[in-house]
Amino acid sequence: MSDKTMTTDEVVSRLRSGMTLGIGGWGSRRKPMALVRALLRTGITDLTVVSYGGPDVGLLAAAGRIRRLVTAFTTLDSIPLEPHYRAARERGAFELMEVDEAMFMWGLHAAANRLPFLPVRAGLGSDVMRVNPTLRTVTSPYADATSGIREELVAMPALRLDAALVHMNRADRLGNGQYLGPDPYFDDLFCEAADAAYVSCERVVDTAELTKEAAPQTLLLKRSSVTGVVETPNGAHFTSCAPDHGRDEPFQKLYATTPYAEFAARFLAGDEQAYQSAVRAWHEEQR
Amino acid sequence: MSPASVPAPGAPAPPVTRAEYCVIACAEAWRDNGEVLASPMGPIPSIGARLAKRTFSPDLLLTDGEAMLVGLDGTPEGWLPYRQHLTMVTGGRRHVMMGASQLDRFGNQNISCIGDWSRPTRQLLGVRGAPVNTLNNPTSYWVPRHSPRVFVERVDMVCGVGYDRAAAAGPSATRFHRVPRVVSDLGVFDFATPDHSMRLASLHPGVTVQQVREATGFRLSVPDEVPLTREPTPRELRLIREVIDPGGARDREVRS
């Protein structure tokens, strides 16, 4: 069994322009932000991003790295509208595949199960069908016992990914990943739907540590679907990563109200360590 | 926090505010729903759902807004992470009350964007779970400021599916589709007409039919006799003012 630990720069060195990239978490919750910041330090662009969107999408959109986005929403949670995403959409900066939250989940399930599609009721009758003219329906081979009707449902295509980026609370060196907060979101599906999955975590621990205090069902990611592990303390910042830390609301507000160029110049010009110390310095100033 | 202060013993209770009629109208959406998840979005629907659970619909399930099912005192009673929440939706044991940036005569709702979808003039949230909600579990709407900008002839992007669009999409779309009610700061609306177009079901006291017509951008069905939204009981009023919303969040969403 091999040691899969690597640095954030090693992770992004395995990514290429034009890839389809899944990003875990949800809105402004447990996003692999350190990996997104590392990606921003490269020249990688032309990405198809698949995400329950939050500031991950906002940053990549502001930096002009997205060619196509697959999502159901993009939000900062406590700030409902993501300003950079919004500006990018209003200037027509990228293509969008806008689907429902459940359609998105079934797209990941299909990919994880190596199926071409899965049938879902969601989407019928809505403009999701209009704005995605390639979406098709599928008719059940089974008639309903009482009505005799054979239902027609949306055939949600598999959202297969070249790579997935997710952030966990803990992981071991082999790639077993653990979440300790209240919600796993869909991070296991992102990893299983991807050809390569990179997991950042608050802390790399010995395998035995994983279940020493936490219940076994917190072990969300199996090493067989994980390619690389990176220790990035505070690596979900400024999104929430319960129970290790909550969302940095004042900093998120700063992000949402500062022009991207100005924000990037102050916080994204250096490496992850420089980012974390610039954040600390900013908080000091606010006292 | 000002107007919600408790009156001196024996003093008459202050008159019922518009926000309190809105709370009552929202709470009524969950009457006789049984043991299902109440998913209120926004302050007044949240107060309404809590009021319903404290009074006439005690079996309702509520969440803490994240991944836990909680009782009225916040005690966790179950786990509902997003993926299980989606099963609650598709299994139908849920009644959601969503917001709407636009809403049309047949109950089609938009929260995605304003203008041409391919290059919107105003990007909003995205479709979120509106398509899955409307096709699978009862979906009501809450509009805190009733205006022709919200109640439009045609929405720019159909996120929540209305009656005409569900019918056109066929039996899989209509099978579990239901929009029980729309509550606004002016009244309560439903789709209990032969063609399932929107109907004025009740006016909040102090509002006129004329006011509603002027604030609605499409032809609204208005019965000859329009009832008033019911009065809260003294107990309900006390629960709203002293227990559920002593800080007066309702008055910040809808002013009298």
PDB file of N, CA and C in Angstrom, chain B residues 4-59:
ATOM      1  N   ALA B   4     -42.612  44.439  19.467  1.00  0.00           N
ATOM      2  CA  ALA B   4     -43.045  43.128  19.920  1.00  0.00           C
ATOM      3  C   ALA B   4     -43.000  42.983  21.449  1.00  0.00           C
ATOM      4  N   SER B   5     -42.854  44.086  22.177  1.00  0.00           N
ATOM      5  CA  SER B   5     -42.727  43.974  23.627  1.00  0.00           C
ATOM      6  C   SER B   5     -44.036  43.473  24.246  1.00  0.00           C
ATOM      7  N   VAL B   6     -43.900  42.830  25.372  1.00  0.00           N
ATOM      8  CA  VAL B   6     -45.045  42.200  26.033  1.00  0.00           C
ATOM      9  C   VAL B   6     -45.887  43.271  26.734  1.00  0.00           C
ATOM     10  N   PRO B   7     -47.222  43.278  26.501  1.00  0.00           N
ATOM     11  CA  PRO B   7     -48.044  44.300  27.153  1.00  0.00           C
ATOM     12  C   PRO B   7     -48.167  44.038  28.656  1.00  0.00           C
ATOM     13  N   ALA B   8     -48.494  45.070  29.405  1.00  0.00           N
ATOM     14  CA  ALA B   8     -48.696  44.922  30.845  1.00  0.00           C
ATOM     15  C   ALA B   8     -49.881  43.988  31.086  1.00  0.00           C
ATOM     16  N   PRO B   9     -49.861  43.229  32.200  1.00  0.00           N
ATOM     17  CA  PRO B   9     -50.969  42.308  32.480  1.00  0.00           C
ATOM     18  C   PRO B   9     -52.295  43.069  32.508  1.00  0.00           C
ATOM     19  N   GLY B  10     -53.306  42.492  31.872  1.00  0.00           N
ATOM     20  CA  GLY B  10     -54.624  43.127  31.869  1.00  0.00           C
ATOM     21  C   GLY B  10     -54.814  44.096  30.729  1.00  0.00           C
ATOM     22  N   ALA B  11     -53.724  44.608  30.155  1.00  0.00           N
ATOM     23  CA  ALA B  11     -53.852  45.550  29.036  1.00  0.00           C
ATOM     24  C   ALA B  11     -54.316  44.804  27.796  1.00  0.00           C
ATOM     25  N   PRO B  12     -55.104  45.447  26.922  1.00  0.00           N
ATOM     26  CA  PRO B  12     -55.532  44.761  25.705  1.00  0.00           C
ATOM     27  C   PRO B  12     -54.323  44.501  24.807  1.00  0.00           C
ATOM     28  N   ALA B  13     -54.328  43.352  24.137  1.00  0.00           N
ATOM     29  CA  ALA B  13     -53.209  43.019  23.241  1.00  0.00           C
ATOM     30  C   ALA B  13     -53.207  44.014  22.085  1.00  0.00           C
ATOM     31  N   PRO B  14     -52.028  44.432  21.627  1.00  0.00           N
ATOM     32  CA  PRO B  14     -51.953  45.322  20.465  1.00  0.00           C
ATOM     33  C   PRO B  14     -52.638  44.679  19.266  1.00  0.00           C
ATOM     34  N   PRO B  15     -53.153  45.480  18.339  1.00  0.00           N
ATOM     35  CA  PRO B  15     -53.859  44.903  17.188  1.00  0.00           C
ATOM     36  C   PRO B  15     -52.966  43.978  16.363  1.00  0.00           C
ATOM     37  N   VAL B  16     -53.619  43.060  15.661  1.00  0.00           N
ATOM     38  CA  VAL B  16     -52.882  42.097  14.828  1.00  0.00           C
ATOM     39  C   VAL B  16     -52.230  42.836  13.666  1.00  0.00           C
ATOM     40  N   THR B  17     -50.955  42.593  13.470  1.00  0.00           N
ATOM     41  CA  THR B  17     -50.222  43.272  12.396  1.00  0.00           C
ATOM     42  C   THR B  17     -50.342  42.493  11.085  1.00  0.00           C
ATOM     43  N   ARG B  18     -49.985  43.142   9.972  1.00  0.00           N
ATOM     44  CA  ARG B  18     -49.981  42.471   8.675  1.00  0.00           C
ATOM     45  C   ARG B  18     -49.046  41.264   8.695  1.00  0.00           C
ATOM     46  N   ALA B  19     -47.867  41.433   9.312  1.00  0.00           N
ATOM     47  CA  ALA B  19     -46.912  40.319   9.375  1.00  0.00           C
ATOM     48  C   ALA B  19     -47.526  39.126  10.102  1.00  0.00           C
ATOM     49  N   GLU B  20     -48.340  39.394  11.116  1.00  0.00           N
ATOM     50  CA  GLU B  20     -48.943  38.293  11.873  1.00  0.00           C
ATOM     51  C   GLU B  20     -50.018  37.574  11.053  1.00  0.00           C
ATOM     52  N   TYR B  21     -50.767  38.316  10.232  1.00  0.00           N
ATOM     53  CA  TYR B  21     -51.692  37.634   9.308  1.00  0.00           C
ATOM     54  C   TYR B  21     -50.910  36.761   8.328  1.00  0.00           C
ATOM     55  N   CYS B  22     -49.768  37.267   7.887  1.00  0.00           N
ATOM     56  CA  CYS B  22     -48.926  36.465   6.974  1.00  0.00           C
ATOM     57  C   CYS B  22     -48.456  35.180   7.656  1.00  0.00           C
ATOM     58  N   VAL B  23     -48.058  35.279   8.926  1.00  0.00           N
ATOM     59  CA  VAL B  23     -47.635  34.093   9.681  1.00  0.00           C
ATOM     60  C   VAL B  23     -48.771  33.072   9.741  1.00  0.00           C
ATOM     61  N   ILE B  24     -49.970  33.546  10.057  1.00  0.00           N
ATOM     62  CA  ILE B  24     -51.149  32.656  10.133  1.00  0.00           C
ATOM     63  C   ILE B  24     -51.394  31.984   8.778  1.00  0.00           C
ATOM     64  N   ALA B  25     -51.316  32.785   7.712  1.00  0.00           N
ATOM     65  CA  ALA B  25     -51.578  32.257   6.364  1.00  0.00           C
ATOM     66  C   ALA B  25     -50.533  31.207   5.976  1.00  0.00           C
ATOM     67  N   CYS B  26     -49.287  31.430   6.366  1.00  0.00           N
ATOM     68  CA  CYS B  26     -48.238  30.436   6.086  1.00  0.00           C
ATOM     69  C   CYS B  26     -48.463  29.179   6.924  1.00  0.00           C
ATOM     70  N   ALA B  27     -48.754  29.362   8.204  1.00  0.00           N
ATOM     71  CA  ALA B  27     -48.969  28.211   9.093  1.00  0.00           C
ATOM     72  C   ALA B  27     -50.068  27.310   8.534  1.00  0.00           C
ATOM     73  N   GLU B  28     -51.131  27.932   8.014  1.00  0.00           N
ATOM     74  CA  GLU B  28     -52.274  27.169   7.484  1.00  0.00           C
ATOM     75  C   GLU B  28     -51.873  26.248   6.329  1.00  0.00           C
ATOM     76  N   ALA B  29     -50.798  26.584   5.632  1.00  0.00           N
ATOM     77  CA  ALA B  29     -50.343  25.730   4.524  1.00  0.00           C
ATOM     78  C   ALA B  29     -50.022  24.320   5.018  1.00  0.00           C
ATOM     79  N   TRP B  30     -49.567  24.211   6.262  1.00  0.00           N
ATOM     80  CA  TRP B  30     -49.151  22.904   6.794  1.00  0.00           C
ATOM     81  C   TRP B  30     -50.246  22.238   7.629  1.00  0.00           C
ATOM     82  N   ARG B  31     -51.484  22.767   7.619  1.00  0.00           N
ATOM     83  CA  ARG B  31     -52.574  22.127   8.365  1.00  0.00           C
ATOM     84  C   ARG B  31     -52.914  20.787   7.710  1.00  0.00           C
ATOM     85  N   ASP B  32     -53.154  19.804   8.516  1.00  0.00           N
ATOM     86  CA  ASP B  32     -53.555  18.467   8.043  1.00  0.00           C
ATOM     87  C   ASP B  32     -52.526  17.809   7.110  1.00  0.00           C
ATOM     88  N   ASN B  33     -51.274  18.203   7.219  1.00  0.00           N
ATOM     89  CA  ASN B  33     -50.228  17.596   6.382  1.00  0.00           C
ATOM     90  C   ASN B  33     -49.728  16.277   6.967  1.00  0.00           C
ATOM     91  N   GLY B  34     -50.008  16.050   8.253  1.00  0.00           N
ATOM     92  CA  GLY B  34     -49.548  14.814   8.885  1.00  0.00           C
ATOM     93  C   GLY B  34     -48.068  14.837   9.206  1.00  0.00           C
ATOM     94  N   GLU B  35     -47.446  13.641   9.143  1.00  0.00           N
ATOM     95  CA  GLU B  35     -46.063  13.483   9.584  1.00  0.00           C
ATOM     96  C   GLU B  35     -45.110  13.677   8.404  1.00  0.00           C
ATOM     97  N   VAL B  36     -44.950  14.928   7.975  1.00  0.00           N
ATOM     98  CA  VAL B  36     -44.071  15.251   6.844  1.00  0.00           C
ATOM     99  C   VAL B  36     -43.111  16.351   7.261  1.00  0.00           C
ATOM    100  N   LEU B  37     -42.066  16.518   6.455  1.00  0.00           N
ATOM    101  CA  LEU B  37     -41.100  17.585   6.721  1.00  0.00           C
ATOM    102  C   LEU B  37     -41.663  18.926   6.240  1.00  0.00           C
ATOM    103  N   ALA B  38     -41.725  19.894   7.153  1.00  0.00           N
ATOM    104  CA  ALA B  38     -42.072  21.257   6.756  1.00  0.00           C
ATOM    105  C   ALA B  38     -40.769  21.977   6.420  1.00  0.00           C
ATOM    106  N   SER B  39     -40.639  22.440   5.164  1.00  0.00           N
ATOM    107  CA  SER B  39     -39.417  23.141   4.740  1.00  0.00           C
ATOM    108  C   SER B  39     -39.737  24.597   4.420  1.00  0.00           C
ATOM    109  N   PRO B  40     -39.730  25.457   5.438  1.00  0.00           N
ATOM    110  CA  PRO B  40     -40.018  26.866   5.189  1.00  0.00           C
ATOM    111  C   PRO B  40     -38.754  27.603   4.775  1.00  0.00           C
ATOM    112  N   MET B  41     -38.863  28.486   3.788  1.00  0.00           N
ATOM    113  CA  MET B  41     -37.701  29.289   3.388  1.00  0.00           C
ATOM    114  C   MET B  41     -38.040  30.754   3.618  1.00  0.00           C
ATOM    115  N   GLY B  42     -37.286  31.422   4.473  1.00  0.00           N
ATOM    116  CA  GLY B  42     -37.557  32.809   4.828  1.00  0.00           C
ATOM    117  C   GLY B  42     -38.144  32.911   6.224  1.00  0.00           C
ATOM    118  N   PRO B  43     -38.015  34.096   6.848  1.00  0.00           N
ATOM    119  CA  PRO B  43     -38.427  34.266   8.245  1.00  0.00           C
ATOM    120  C   PRO B  43     -39.915  33.985   8.502  1.00  0.00           C
ATOM    121  N   ILE B  44     -40.822  34.593   7.748  1.00  0.00           N
ATOM    122  CA  ILE B  44     -42.244  34.430   8.071  1.00  0.00           C
ATOM    123  C   ILE B  44     -42.738  33.001   7.846  1.00  0.00           C
ATOM    124  N   PRO B  45     -42.355  32.319   6.732  1.00  0.00           N
ATOM    125  CA  PRO B  45     -42.709  30.899   6.632  1.00  0.00           C
ATOM    126  C   PRO B  45     -42.133  30.058   7.779  1.00  0.00           C
ATOM    127  N   SER B  46     -40.915  30.402   8.246  1.00  0.00           N
ATOM    128  CA  SER B  46     -40.316  29.641   9.358  1.00  0.00           C
ATOM    129  C   SER B  46     -41.121  29.820  10.631  1.00  0.00           C
ATOM    130  N   ILE B  47     -41.553  31.043  10.898  1.00  0.00           N
ATOM    131  CA  ILE B  47     -42.381  31.295  12.082  1.00  0.00           C
ATOM    132  C   ILE B  47     -43.717  30.563  11.914  1.00  0.00           C
ATOM    133  N   GLY B  48     -44.259  30.587  10.709  1.00  0.00           N
ATOM    134  CA  GLY B  48     -45.530  29.906  10.424  1.00  0.00           C
ATOM    135  C   GLY B  48     -45.432  28.402  10.655  1.00  0.00           C
ATOM    136  N   ALA B  49     -44.358  27.786  10.176  1.00  0.00           N
ATOM    137  CA  ALA B  49     -44.196  26.336  10.336  1.00  0.00           C
ATOM    138  C   ALA B  49     -44.082  25.975  11.818  1.00  0.00           C
ATOM    139  N   ARG B  50     -43.351  26.799  12.567  1.00  0.00           N
ATOM    140  CA  ARG B  50     -43.205  26.537  14.001  1.00  0.00           C
ATOM    141  C   ARG B  50     -44.531  26.708  14.734  1.00  0.00           C
ATOM    142  N   LEU B  51     -45.289  27.707  14.299  1.00  0.00           N
ATOM    143  CA  LEU B  51     -46.619  27.917  14.901  1.00  0.00           C
ATOM    144  C   LEU B  51     -47.529  26.714  14.618  1.00  0.00           C
ATOM    145  N   ALA B  52     -47.508  26.230  13.369  1.00  0.00           N
ATOM    146  CA  ALA B  52     -48.334  25.071  13.005  1.00  0.00           C
ATOM    147  C   ALA B  52     -47.966  23.873  13.872  1.00  0.00           C
ATOM    148  N   LYS B  53     -46.657  23.644  14.055  1.00  0.00           N
ATOM    149  CA  LYS B  53     -46.208  22.490  14.838  1.00  0.00           C
ATOM    150  C   LYS B  53     -46.596  22.640  16.312  1.00  0.00           C
ATOM    151  N   ARG B  54     -46.570  23.878  16.813  1.00  0.00           N
ATOM    152  CA  ARG B  54     -46.924  24.098  18.218  1.00  0.00           C
ATOM    153  C   ARG B  54     -48.419  24.006  18.470  1.00  0.00           C
ATOM    154  N   THR B  55     -49.223  24.079  17.399  1.00  0.00           N
ATOM    155  CA  THR B  55     -50.672  24.115  17.599  1.00  0.00           C
ATOM    156  C   THR B  55     -51.368  22.955  16.881  1.00  0.00           C
ATOM    157  N   PHE B  56     -51.764  23.171  15.634  1.00  0.00           N
ATOM    158  CA  PHE B  56     -52.656  22.199  14.982  1.00  0.00           C
ATOM    159  C   PHE B  56     -51.959  21.105  14.195  1.00  0.00           C
ATOM    160  N   SER B  57     -50.641  21.189  13.984  1.00  0.00           N
ATOM    161  CA  SER B  57     -49.941  20.133  13.228  1.00  0.00           C
ATOM    162  C   SER B  57     -48.709  19.639  13.987  1.00  0.00           C
ATOM    163  N   PRO B  58     -48.916  19.015  15.159  1.00  0.00           N
ATOM    164  CA  PRO B  58     -47.777  18.653  16.025  1.00  0.00           C
ATOM    165  C   PRO B  58     -46.853  17.588  15.437  1.00  0.00           C
ATOM    166  N   ASP B  59     -47.319  16.839  14.424  1.00  0.00           N
ATOM    167  CA  ASP B  59     -46.488  15.751  13.896  1.00  0.00           C
ATOM    168  C   ASP B  59     -45.471  16.209  12.851  1.00  0.00           C
TER     169      ASP B  59
END
